[in-house]
Amino acid sequence: PERFGVKALYLFGSTKNASAGPGSDIDLLVHVTGDPEKRILLEAWLEGWSWSLAELNYQRTGYRSDGLLDVHYLTDEDIARGDSYAARIGAVTDAARPLDLGGRAAG
C-alpha cells in the first residue's frame, strides 16, 4: 500500500452487496495520500488488474467489458468534507466495506 500511496481501500456496490451479475463491475474507493507520482503508478497497476479481471470474466461468462474495476480516488480532504463517494465511508446505510491491506485494517 505505501508504494502506491494507499491509506485505505473500500468495496461498495453490487459486489459488496453480493448482488453482482456477469455484467457488473467492482466498485472501489481508494483513499490516497495525494502524492501525484504514486497516484500515476497506482492508476496503471489498477488498470492492468481491471483488464485482467475483465478477461477472466469474459472467459467464464462470455460478457466483454473494457475493465472490471470502477475506481474512485479520495484524499483526506474529500473524506473530511464527506464529498461524493467519501460519504459512503461510515454511512449509516449501505456503507462501503473496508478491505484489509495486507495485515493493516483500512480506515
PDB file of C-alpha atoms in Angstrom:
ATOM      1  CA  PRO A   1       0.000   0.000   0.000  1.00  0.00           C
ATOM      2  CA  GLU A   2       2.757   2.512   0.836  1.00  0.00           C
ATOM      3  CA  ARG A   3       4.421   2.050  -2.559  1.00  0.00           C
ATOM      4  CA  PHE A   4       1.264   3.374  -4.221  1.00  0.00           C
ATOM      5  CA  GLY A   5       0.280   5.882  -1.540  1.00  0.00           C
ATOM      6  CA  VAL A   6      -2.805   3.929  -0.470  1.00  0.00           C
ATOM      7  CA  LYS A   7      -4.120   4.680   3.010  1.00  0.00           C
ATOM      8  CA  ALA A   8      -7.292   2.593   2.793  1.00  0.00           C
ATOM      9  CA  LEU A   9      -9.344   0.578   0.320  1.00  0.00           C
ATOM     10  CA  TYR A  10     -13.119   0.081   0.358  1.00  0.00           C
ATOM     11  CA  LEU A  11     -15.564  -2.063  -1.591  1.00  0.00           C
ATOM     12  CA  PHE A  12     -19.089  -0.870  -2.383  1.00  0.00           C
ATOM     13  CA  GLY A  13     -21.928  -1.507  -4.798  1.00  0.00           C
ATOM     14  CA  SER A  14     -23.308  -4.793  -6.089  1.00  0.00           C
ATOM     15  CA  THR A  15     -20.133  -6.788  -5.431  1.00  0.00           C
ATOM     16  CA  LYS A  16     -20.127  -5.725  -1.771  1.00  0.00           C
ATOM     17  CA  ASN A  17     -23.838  -6.471  -1.527  1.00  0.00           C
ATOM     18  CA  ALA A  18     -23.465  -9.929  -3.151  1.00  0.00           C
ATOM     19  CA  SER A  19     -25.878  -8.990  -5.939  1.00  0.00           C
ATOM     20  CA  ALA A  20     -23.367  -8.671  -8.798  1.00  0.00           C
ATOM     21  CA  GLY A  21     -24.069 -10.348 -12.109  1.00  0.00           C
ATOM     22  CA  PRO A  22     -21.791 -11.180 -15.069  1.00  0.00           C
ATOM     23  CA  GLY A  23     -22.043  -7.607 -16.367  1.00  0.00           C
ATOM     24  CA  SER A  24     -21.334  -5.947 -13.027  1.00  0.00           C
ATOM     25  CA  ASP A  25     -18.145  -4.089 -12.274  1.00  0.00           C
ATOM     26  CA  ILE A  26     -16.253  -3.983  -8.994  1.00  0.00           C
ATOM     27  CA  ASP A  27     -16.655  -0.610  -7.291  1.00  0.00           C
ATOM     28  CA  LEU A  28     -13.675   0.521  -5.221  1.00  0.00           C
ATOM     29  CA  LEU A  29     -12.932   3.589  -3.133  1.00  0.00           C
ATOM     30  CA  VAL A  30      -9.217   4.202  -2.723  1.00  0.00           C
ATOM     31  CA  HIS A  31      -8.077   6.623  -0.009  1.00  0.00           C
ATOM     32  CA  VAL A  32      -4.762   8.004  -1.286  1.00  0.00           C
ATOM     33  CA  THR A  33      -2.030  10.196   0.180  1.00  0.00           C
ATOM     34  CA  GLY A  34      -2.171  12.753  -2.614  1.00  0.00           C
ATOM     35  CA  ASP A  35       1.344  12.060  -3.949  1.00  0.00           C
ATOM     36  CA  PRO A  36       0.930  12.512  -7.742  1.00  0.00           C
ATOM     37  CA  GLU A  37       3.783  10.159  -8.686  1.00  0.00           C
ATOM     38  CA  LYS A  38       2.401   7.358  -6.530  1.00  0.00           C
ATOM     39  CA  ARG A  39      -1.084   8.015  -7.925  1.00  0.00           C
ATOM     40  CA  ILE A  40       0.172   7.505 -11.501  1.00  0.00           C
ATOM     41  CA  LEU A  41       1.745   4.177 -10.513  1.00  0.00           C
ATOM     42  CA  LEU A  42      -1.419   3.109  -8.687  1.00  0.00           C
ATOM     43  CA  GLU A  43      -3.679   4.000 -11.613  1.00  0.00           C
ATOM     44  CA  ALA A  44      -1.506   1.981 -14.017  1.00  0.00           C
ATOM     45  CA  TRP A  45      -1.411  -1.000 -11.637  1.00  0.00           C
ATOM     46  CA  LEU A  46      -5.180  -0.994 -11.104  1.00  0.00           C
ATOM     47  CA  GLU A  47      -5.834  -0.542 -14.827  1.00  0.00           C
ATOM     48  CA  GLY A  48      -3.787  -3.673 -15.547  1.00  0.00           C
ATOM     49  CA  TRP A  49      -5.771  -5.620 -12.957  1.00  0.00           C
ATOM     50  CA  SER A  50      -9.024  -4.231 -14.323  1.00  0.00           C
ATOM     51  CA  TRP A  51      -8.237  -5.529 -17.821  1.00  0.00           C
ATOM     52  CA  SER A  52      -7.032  -8.883 -16.466  1.00  0.00           C
ATOM     53  CA  LEU A  53     -10.173  -9.362 -14.393  1.00  0.00           C
ATOM     54  CA  ALA A  54     -12.319  -8.375 -17.388  1.00  0.00           C
ATOM     55  CA  GLU A  55     -10.618 -11.059 -19.484  1.00  0.00           C
ATOM     56  CA  LEU A  56     -11.153 -13.694 -16.779  1.00  0.00           C
ATOM     57  CA  ASN A  57     -14.794 -12.632 -16.502  1.00  0.00           C
ATOM     58  CA  TYR A  58     -15.170 -12.925 -20.289  1.00  0.00           C
ATOM     59  CA  GLN A  59     -13.681 -16.427 -20.280  1.00  0.00           C
ATOM     60  CA  ARG A  60     -16.133 -17.508 -17.566  1.00  0.00           C
ATOM     61  CA  THR A  61     -19.284 -15.674 -18.676  1.00  0.00           C
ATOM     62  CA  GLY A  62     -18.868 -14.590 -22.305  1.00  0.00           C
ATOM     63  CA  TYR A  63     -19.518 -10.985 -21.232  1.00  0.00           C
ATOM     64  CA  ARG A  64     -16.987  -8.480 -22.627  1.00  0.00           C
ATOM     65  CA  SER A  65     -16.050  -5.245 -20.885  1.00  0.00           C
ATOM     66  CA  ASP A  66     -13.305  -2.634 -21.088  1.00  0.00           C
ATOM     67  CA  GLY A  67     -12.367  -3.275 -17.489  1.00  0.00           C
ATOM     68  CA  LEU A  68     -13.890  -4.683 -14.346  1.00  0.00           C
ATOM     69  CA  LEU A  69     -12.737  -2.149 -11.768  1.00  0.00           C
ATOM     70  CA  ASP A  70     -14.591   1.135 -11.246  1.00  0.00           C
ATOM     71  CA  VAL A  71     -12.146   3.041  -9.067  1.00  0.00           C
ATOM     72  CA  HIS A  72     -12.840   6.288  -7.233  1.00  0.00           C
ATOM     73  CA  TYR A  73      -9.894   8.050  -5.584  1.00  0.00           C
ATOM     74  CA  LEU A  74     -10.349  10.000  -2.359  1.00  0.00           C
ATOM     75  CA  THR A  75      -7.995  12.301  -0.480  1.00  0.00           C
ATOM     76  CA  ASP A  76      -8.027  13.262   3.193  1.00  0.00           C
ATOM     77  CA  GLU A  77      -9.789  16.483   2.166  1.00  0.00           C
ATOM     78  CA  ASP A  78     -12.529  14.606   0.267  1.00  0.00           C
ATOM     79  CA  ILE A  79     -13.183  12.428   3.297  1.00  0.00           C
ATOM     80  CA  ALA A  80     -13.166  15.378   5.720  1.00  0.00           C
ATOM     81  CA  ARG A  81     -15.765  17.161   3.565  1.00  0.00           C
ATOM     82  CA  GLY A  82     -17.776  13.978   3.000  1.00  0.00           C
ATOM     83  CA  ASP A  83     -17.738  14.712  -0.730  1.00  0.00           C
ATOM     84  CA  SER A  84     -19.492  12.438  -3.193  1.00  0.00           C
ATOM     85  CA  TYR A  85     -18.213   8.889  -2.782  1.00  0.00           C
ATOM     86  CA  ALA A  86     -16.485   9.744   0.505  1.00  0.00           C
ATOM     87  CA  ALA A  87     -19.938   9.870   2.098  1.00  0.00           C
ATOM     88  CA  ARG A  88     -20.103   6.070   1.705  1.00  0.00           C
ATOM     89  CA  ILE A  89     -17.343   5.634   4.277  1.00  0.00           C
ATOM     90  CA  GLY A  90     -19.045   5.123   7.622  1.00  0.00           C
ATOM     91  CA  ALA A  91     -22.510   5.708   6.140  1.00  0.00           C
ATOM     92  CA  VAL A  92     -25.483   4.582   8.210  1.00  0.00           C
ATOM     93  CA  THR A  93     -26.964   2.607   5.298  1.00  0.00           C
ATOM     94  CA  ASP A  94     -25.085   0.754   2.566  1.00  0.00           C
ATOM     95  CA  ALA A  95     -21.669   1.844   3.826  1.00  0.00           C
ATOM     96  CA  ALA A  96     -18.537   0.965   1.887  1.00  0.00           C
ATOM     97  CA  ARG A  97     -16.760  -2.074   3.353  1.00  0.00           C
ATOM     98  CA  PRO A  98     -13.111  -1.526   4.367  1.00  0.00           C
ATOM     99  CA  LEU A  99     -10.709  -4.099   2.931  1.00  0.00           C
ATOM    100  CA  ASP A 100      -7.616  -5.426   4.681  1.00  0.00           C
ATOM    101  CA  LEU A 101      -4.375  -4.037   3.269  1.00  0.00           C
ATOM    102  CA  GLY A 102      -2.042  -6.913   3.983  1.00  0.00           C
ATOM    103  CA  GLY A 103      -2.469  -7.015   7.715  1.00  0.00           C
ATOM    104  CA  ARG A 104      -3.342  -3.346   8.123  1.00  0.00           C
ATOM    105  CA  ALA A 105      -7.033  -2.674   8.615  1.00  0.00           C
ATOM    106  CA  ALA A 106      -8.430   0.004   6.329  1.00  0.00           C
ATOM    107  CA  GLY A 107      -9.898   3.126   7.810  1.00  0.00           C
TER     108      GLY A 107
END
